Amino acid sequence: MDARLADDLARMPELLENVRARAADLLAGLAERSVAVPPVPAKPLPLPPSGVGLDNAMADFADRWEPGFSGSAGPRYLGFVTGGATPASVAGDWLTSVLDQNAAPGLDSSAPDLERETITWLRELLGIGEEHTGAFVSGATMSNTVGLALAREWLGEQQGISIADAGVGALADVTVLSGTPHSSIYKALSMLGIGRDRLRTIPTLPGREAVDIDALDSALAALPGPAIVVANAGTVNTVDFDDLEAIAALRERHPFWLHVDAAFGAFAALSPAHSHLVAGLTLADSICVDLHKWLNVPYDSAIQLTNRQDLQVRVFQNSAAYLGLPAATPDFVHLTPENSRRLRALPAWFTLRAYGREGHRSIVERNIAQAQRLGDAISVSPRWRLLAPVRLNVVCFTLANNPTKPAIDKVTQDLTAAGTTFLTPTVYAGTPALRAAFSNWRTTDADVERIAKEINAGDRHLSGNDQP
Ligand SMILES: *Cc1c(COP(=O)(O)O)cnc(C)c1O
């Protein structure tokens, strides 16, 4: 054994104790860590011919790289929809690495059964019915990709062929219909050989991002054959929701596969006052839910769910002499794009076991109330204009007097430089704007006050740019 490796093995308890202490320090400082740091990469070093051991590697990381890492897991990072990591989920993530299970085959470990238990818990948490089975994947993009792969296989089934065997070239014209799809839907269509151009956007309701059901009905009626409909349960700009029950009801008249992208919107189910927004989610043929967003587990983690596991096995089966054929309860190796795979379920299992439905409901309800409070502050500020009502956990707003890209970019840069809060710029209905997305378990009311103050600190940040 390499001498450094042997030395680290001999000192493992002490070395890991040092890592634990460092982790505790980092977490203790997270709330005040700069939310975003302008990337200044360290000068690349050549590959070390002989190593320095774990202690020295830690010191080098702390010196050269760690200062450039953002406080994105902290309470005032409102960019994208980011979430943090609960204490129990961090513990679960550590132990995932410690035990290093390969949750692909079911031959040698009960790890895959823990994944199944976690999927069942998540189904219950989100009000999704027992007819859906699921698996962990790396994120919502991969979940959307798996869902649309099943849709593709279903289209083949309508033609009496298997696309998994015959290839996508055997498929008659494919049409994908959606109101306000996330960018990852286009990426998934590209990866699946369906093609980005096959997505046709359907008009939305006036002043909304939710699809116009009558327009969708007409578009489906005009198609020569079965289609794919991507419904959106929580758009990223204004968290608008398609009417899932009304869309599902259209299947009585038109044949289509219903995929729902509920990456973070699915968590509306935890709030009794908002659960109506996801009514009908369980009627979907495939569902995408991200966990590294609102469940507050570390990257990377999402689930995909479907009521057609048979199609999933057709697409993803990986039969080999040593793996066996898919059984009644197929191993995950036959269900997901990966073969070997991390036990991603463990951090989610830990947080659900530690905090339960009530703990996670309180994260969601607090974040919704916080978004509402910031929305109220913005709606009375002369500097800003809300672009949409705060429906859930995102505030979408722009400069009242100068809603232009240069002015919004300047605000974003100034806020990022100040380091207190991080927002991402967007364009909503043609208007350059900002989004503030609440999804972190650590965020407090005091944080919201600080954020509101920072955003309204126009005079300090303006440099005259957003004046009329
Ligand atoms: C974040 C998001 C995605 C993509 O998620 P990743 O985890 O980044 O792959 C897809 N759809 C919606 C609605 C999202 O919010």
PDB file of N, CA and C in Angstrom, residues 213-266:
ATOM      1  N   ILE A 213     -56.536  25.804 -21.510  1.00  0.00           N
ATOM      2  CA  ILE A 213     -57.028  24.443 -21.727  1.00  0.00           C
ATOM      3  C   ILE A 213     -57.775  24.327 -23.064  1.00  0.00           C
ATOM      4  N   ASP A 214     -58.536  25.345 -23.421  1.00  0.00           N
ATOM      5  CA  ASP A 214     -59.265  25.289 -24.700  1.00  0.00           C
ATOM      6  C   ASP A 214     -58.288  25.259 -25.869  1.00  0.00           C
ATOM      7  N   ALA A 215     -57.220  26.037 -25.753  1.00  0.00           N
ATOM      8  CA  ALA A 215     -56.222  26.056 -26.831  1.00  0.00           C
ATOM      9  C   ALA A 215     -55.525  24.698 -26.926  1.00  0.00           C
ATOM     10  N   LEU A 216     -55.262  24.082 -25.775  1.00  0.00           N
ATOM     11  CA  LEU A 216     -54.624  22.761 -25.774  1.00  0.00           C
ATOM     12  C   LEU A 216     -55.566  21.732 -26.384  1.00  0.00           C
ATOM     13  N   ASP A 217     -56.835  21.830 -26.024  1.00  0.00           N
ATOM     14  CA  ASP A 217     -57.867  20.943 -26.556  1.00  0.00           C
ATOM     15  C   ASP A 217     -57.902  21.036 -28.092  1.00  0.00           C
ATOM     16  N   SER A 218     -57.917  22.252 -28.615  1.00  0.00           N
ATOM     17  CA  SER A 218     -57.966  22.438 -30.073  1.00  0.00           C
ATOM     18  C   SER A 218     -56.704  21.894 -30.731  1.00  0.00           C
ATOM     19  N   ALA A 219     -55.549  22.151 -30.115  1.00  0.00           N
ATOM     20  CA  ALA A 219     -54.285  21.676 -30.705  1.00  0.00           C
ATOM     21  C   ALA A 219     -54.282  20.153 -30.761  1.00  0.00           C
ATOM     22  N   LEU A 220     -54.761  19.514 -29.704  1.00  0.00           N
ATOM     23  CA  LEU A 220     -54.805  18.050 -29.680  1.00  0.00           C
ATOM     24  C   LEU A 220     -55.782  17.530 -30.731  1.00  0.00           C
ATOM     25  N   ALA A 221     -56.917  18.218 -30.866  1.00  0.00           N
ATOM     26  CA  ALA A 221     -57.941  17.780 -31.822  1.00  0.00           C
ATOM     27  C   ALA A 221     -57.419  17.837 -33.259  1.00  0.00           C
ATOM     28  N   ALA A 222     -56.509  18.778 -33.508  1.00  0.00           N
ATOM     29  CA  ALA A 222     -56.002  18.963 -34.872  1.00  0.00           C
ATOM     30  C   ALA A 222     -54.896  17.970 -35.231  1.00  0.00           C
ATOM     31  N   LEU A 223     -54.409  17.190 -34.253  1.00  0.00           N
ATOM     32  CA  LEU A 223     -53.303  16.261 -34.533  1.00  0.00           C
ATOM     33  C   LEU A 223     -53.827  14.966 -35.155  1.00  0.00           C
ATOM     34  N   PRO A 224     -53.033  14.359 -36.023  1.00  0.00           N
ATOM     35  CA  PRO A 224     -53.468  13.109 -36.654  1.00  0.00           C
ATOM     36  C   PRO A 224     -53.391  11.903 -35.714  1.00  0.00           C
ATOM     37  N   GLY A 225     -52.592  11.971 -34.657  1.00  0.00           N
ATOM     38  CA  GLY A 225     -52.439  10.795 -33.797  1.00  0.00           C
ATOM     39  C   GLY A 225     -52.031  11.164 -32.392  1.00  0.00           C
ATOM     40  N   PRO A 226     -51.596  10.178 -31.605  1.00  0.00           N
ATOM     41  CA  PRO A 226     -51.224  10.403 -30.206  1.00  0.00           C
ATOM     42  C   PRO A 226     -50.072  11.399 -30.055  1.00  0.00           C
ATOM     43  N   ALA A 227     -50.042  12.073 -28.921  1.00  0.00           N
ATOM     44  CA  ALA A 227     -49.044  13.117 -28.681  1.00  0.00           C
ATOM     45  C   ALA A 227     -48.494  13.005 -27.262  1.00  0.00           C
ATOM     46  N   ILE A 228     -47.562  13.893 -26.954  1.00  0.00           N
ATOM     47  CA  ILE A 228     -47.034  14.028 -25.592  1.00  0.00           C
ATOM     48  C   ILE A 228     -47.436  15.418 -25.094  1.00  0.00           C
ATOM     49  N   VAL A 229     -48.010  15.470 -23.900  1.00  0.00           N
ATOM     50  CA  VAL A 229     -48.301  16.768 -23.283  1.00  0.00           C
ATOM     51  C   VAL A 229     -47.416  16.909 -22.039  1.00  0.00           C
ATOM     52  N   VAL A 230     -46.685  18.008 -21.987  1.00  0.00           N
ATOM     53  CA  VAL A 230     -45.894  18.324 -20.795  1.00  0.00           C
ATOM     54  C   VAL A 230     -46.632  19.407 -20.031  1.00  0.00           C
ATOM     55  N   ALA A 231     -47.152  19.034 -18.860  1.00  0.00           N
ATOM     56  CA  ALA A 231     -47.829  20.020 -18.011  1.00  0.00           C
ATOM     57  C   ALA A 231     -46.823  20.558 -17.006  1.00  0.00           C
ATOM     58  N   ASN A 232     -47.026  21.807 -16.612  1.00  0.00           N
ATOM     59  CA  ASN A 232     -46.066  22.465 -15.736  1.00  0.00           C
ATOM     60  C   ASN A 232     -46.714  22.806 -14.403  1.00  0.00           C
ATOM     61  N   ALA A 233     -46.141  22.255 -13.352  1.00  0.00           N
ATOM     62  CA  ALA A 233     -46.672  22.475 -12.009  1.00  0.00           C
ATOM     63  C   ALA A 233     -45.646  23.256 -11.225  1.00  0.00           C
ATOM     64  N   GLY A 234     -45.662  24.563 -11.483  1.00  0.00           N
ATOM     65  CA  GLY A 234     -44.692  25.456 -10.880  1.00  0.00           C
ATOM     66  C   GLY A 234     -43.695  25.934 -11.922  1.00  0.00           C
ATOM     67  N   THR A 235     -44.035  27.040 -12.613  1.00  0.00           N
ATOM     68  CA  THR A 235     -43.089  27.620 -13.576  1.00  0.00           C
ATOM     69  C   THR A 235     -42.036  28.405 -12.795  1.00  0.00           C
ATOM     70  N   VAL A 236     -40.850  28.540 -13.374  1.00  0.00           N
ATOM     71  CA  VAL A 236     -39.773  29.140 -12.576  1.00  0.00           C
ATOM     72  C   VAL A 236     -39.924  30.648 -12.365  1.00  0.00           C
ATOM     73  N   ASN A 237     -40.537  31.355 -13.303  1.00  0.00           N
ATOM     74  CA  ASN A 237     -40.635  32.808 -13.139  1.00  0.00           C
ATOM     75  C   ASN A 237     -41.708  33.219 -12.139  1.00  0.00           C
ATOM     76  N   THR A 238     -42.913  32.675 -12.298  1.00  0.00           N
ATOM     77  CA  THR A 238     -44.027  33.172 -11.474  1.00  0.00           C
ATOM     78  C   THR A 238     -44.736  32.039 -10.732  1.00  0.00           C
ATOM     79  N   VAL A 239     -44.161  30.836 -10.767  1.00  0.00           N
ATOM     80  CA  VAL A 239     -44.740  29.671 -10.092  1.00  0.00           C
ATOM     81  C   VAL A 239     -46.226  29.540 -10.421  1.00  0.00           C
ATOM     82  N   ASP A 240     -46.493  29.527 -11.725  1.00  0.00           N
ATOM     83  CA  ASP A 240     -47.870  29.307 -12.161  1.00  0.00           C
ATOM     84  C   ASP A 240     -48.069  27.805 -12.386  1.00  0.00           C
ATOM     85  N   PHE A 241     -49.312  27.373 -12.254  1.00  0.00           N
ATOM     86  CA  PHE A 241     -49.627  25.949 -12.347  1.00  0.00           C
ATOM     87  C   PHE A 241     -50.656  25.710 -13.444  1.00  0.00           C
ATOM     88  N   ASP A 242     -50.376  24.744 -14.306  1.00  0.00           N
ATOM     89  CA  ASP A 242     -51.410  24.297 -15.235  1.00  0.00           C
ATOM     90  C   ASP A 242     -52.521  23.622 -14.437  1.00  0.00           C
ATOM     91  N   ASP A 243     -53.724  23.634 -14.975  1.00  0.00           N
ATOM     92  CA  ASP A 243     -54.849  22.931 -14.350  1.00  0.00           C
ATOM     93  C   ASP A 243     -54.709  21.435 -14.689  1.00  0.00           C
ATOM     94  N   LEU A 244     -54.086  20.694 -13.789  1.00  0.00           N
ATOM     95  CA  LEU A 244     -53.722  19.306 -14.089  1.00  0.00           C
ATOM     96  C   LEU A 244     -54.956  18.416 -14.271  1.00  0.00           C
ATOM     97  N   GLU A 245     -55.992  18.662 -13.462  1.00  0.00           N
ATOM     98  CA  GLU A 245     -57.206  17.838 -13.597  1.00  0.00           C
ATOM     99  C   GLU A 245     -57.866  18.066 -14.953  1.00  0.00           C
ATOM    100  N   ALA A 246     -57.911  19.334 -15.377  1.00  0.00           N
ATOM    101  CA  ALA A 246     -58.543  19.642 -16.668  1.00  0.00           C
ATOM    102  C   ALA A 246     -57.730  19.038 -17.810  1.00  0.00           C
ATOM    103  N   ILE A 247     -56.401  19.077 -17.693  1.00  0.00           N
ATOM    104  CA  ILE A 247     -55.569  18.498 -18.755  1.00  0.00           C
ATOM    105  C   ILE A 247     -55.776  16.982 -18.799  1.00  0.00           C
ATOM    106  N   ALA A 248     -55.759  16.343 -17.634  1.00  0.00           N
ATOM    107  CA  ALA A 248     -55.936  14.887 -17.592  1.00  0.00           C
ATOM    108  C   ALA A 248     -57.288  14.502 -18.192  1.00  0.00           C
ATOM    109  N   ALA A 249     -58.299  15.338 -17.967  1.00  0.00           N
ATOM    110  CA  ALA A 249     -59.643  15.029 -18.480  1.00  0.00           C
ATOM    111  C   ALA A 249     -59.676  15.046 -20.010  1.00  0.00           C
ATOM    112  N   LEU A 250     -58.755  15.780 -20.633  1.00  0.00           N
ATOM    113  CA  LEU A 250     -58.725  15.829 -22.106  1.00  0.00           C
ATOM    114  C   LEU A 250     -58.398  14.462 -22.700  1.00  0.00           C
ATOM    115  N   ARG A 251     -57.850  13.562 -21.880  1.00  0.00           N
ATOM    116  CA  ARG A 251     -57.516  12.222 -22.402  1.00  0.00           C
ATOM    117  C   ARG A 251     -58.763  11.424 -22.760  1.00  0.00           C
ATOM    118  N   GLU A 252     -59.924  11.863 -22.255  1.00  0.00           N
ATOM    119  CA  GLU A 252     -61.162  11.178 -22.655  1.00  0.00           C
ATOM    120  C   GLU A 252     -61.437  11.388 -24.136  1.00  0.00           C
ATOM    121  N   ARG A 253     -60.915  12.485 -24.677  1.00  0.00           N
ATOM    122  CA  ARG A 253     -61.179  12.784 -26.089  1.00  0.00           C
ATOM    123  C   ARG A 253     -59.966  12.631 -26.995  1.00  0.00           C
ATOM    124  N   HIS A 254     -58.761  12.757 -26.423  1.00  0.00           N
ATOM    125  CA  HIS A 254     -57.553  12.689 -27.258  1.00  0.00           C
ATOM    126  C   HIS A 254     -56.543  11.767 -26.603  1.00  0.00           C
ATOM    127  N   PRO A 255     -55.835  10.959 -27.423  1.00  0.00           N
ATOM    128  CA  PRO A 255     -54.801  10.108 -26.824  1.00  0.00           C
ATOM    129  C   PRO A 255     -53.493  10.886 -26.634  1.00  0.00           C
ATOM    130  N   PHE A 256     -53.004  10.960 -25.403  1.00  0.00           N
ATOM    131  CA  PHE A 256     -51.675  11.545 -25.175  1.00  0.00           C
ATOM    132  C   PHE A 256     -51.089  11.024 -23.882  1.00  0.00           C
ATOM    133  N   TRP A 257     -49.752  11.083 -23.822  1.00  0.00           N
ATOM    134  CA  TRP A 257     -49.013  10.772 -22.592  1.00  0.00           C
ATOM    135  C   TRP A 257     -48.908  12.075 -21.815  1.00  0.00           C
ATOM    136  N   LEU A 258     -49.253  12.033 -20.531  1.00  0.00           N
ATOM    137  CA  LEU A 258     -49.183  13.241 -19.716  1.00  0.00           C
ATOM    138  C   LEU A 258     -47.976  13.188 -18.787  1.00  0.00           C
ATOM    139  N   HIS A 259     -47.007  14.040 -19.082  1.00  0.00           N
ATOM    140  CA  HIS A 259     -45.833  14.197 -18.198  1.00  0.00           C
ATOM    141  C   HIS A 259     -45.996  15.504 -17.431  1.00  0.00           C
ATOM    142  N   VAL A 260     -45.773  15.469 -16.125  1.00  0.00           N
ATOM    143  CA  VAL A 260     -45.849  16.705 -15.334  1.00  0.00           C
ATOM    144  C   VAL A 260     -44.478  17.035 -14.749  1.00  0.00           C
ATOM    145  N   ASP A 261     -44.000  18.229 -15.085  1.00  0.00           N
ATOM    146  CA  ASP A 261     -42.772  18.747 -14.483  1.00  0.00           C
ATOM    147  C   ASP A 261     -43.178  19.522 -13.224  1.00  0.00           C
ATOM    148  N   ALA A 262     -43.020  18.841 -12.082  1.00  0.00           N
ATOM    149  CA  ALA A 262     -43.386  19.447 -10.792  1.00  0.00           C
ATOM    150  C   ALA A 262     -42.132  19.593  -9.947  1.00  0.00           C
ATOM    151  N   ALA A 263     -41.048  19.980 -10.587  1.00  0.00           N
ATOM    152  CA  ALA A 263     -39.720  19.966  -9.959  1.00  0.00           C
ATOM    153  C   ALA A 263     -39.760  20.487  -8.523  1.00  0.00           C
ATOM    154  N   PHE A 264     -40.265  21.706  -8.334  1.00  0.00           N
ATOM    155  CA  PHE A 264     -40.392  22.199  -6.952  1.00  0.00           C
ATOM    156  C   PHE A 264     -41.853  22.456  -6.588  1.00  0.00           C
ATOM    157  N   GLY A 265     -42.704  22.647  -7.611  1.00  0.00           N
ATOM    158  CA  GLY A 265     -44.116  22.937  -7.348  1.00  0.00           C
ATOM    159  C   GLY A 265     -44.830  21.802  -6.628  1.00  0.00           C
ATOM    160  N   ALA A 266     -44.324  20.569  -6.775  1.00  0.00           N
ATOM    161  CA  ALA A 266     -44.969  19.424  -6.116  1.00  0.00           C
ATOM    162  C   ALA A 266     -45.105  19.654  -4.620  1.00  0.00           C
TER     163      ALA A 266
END
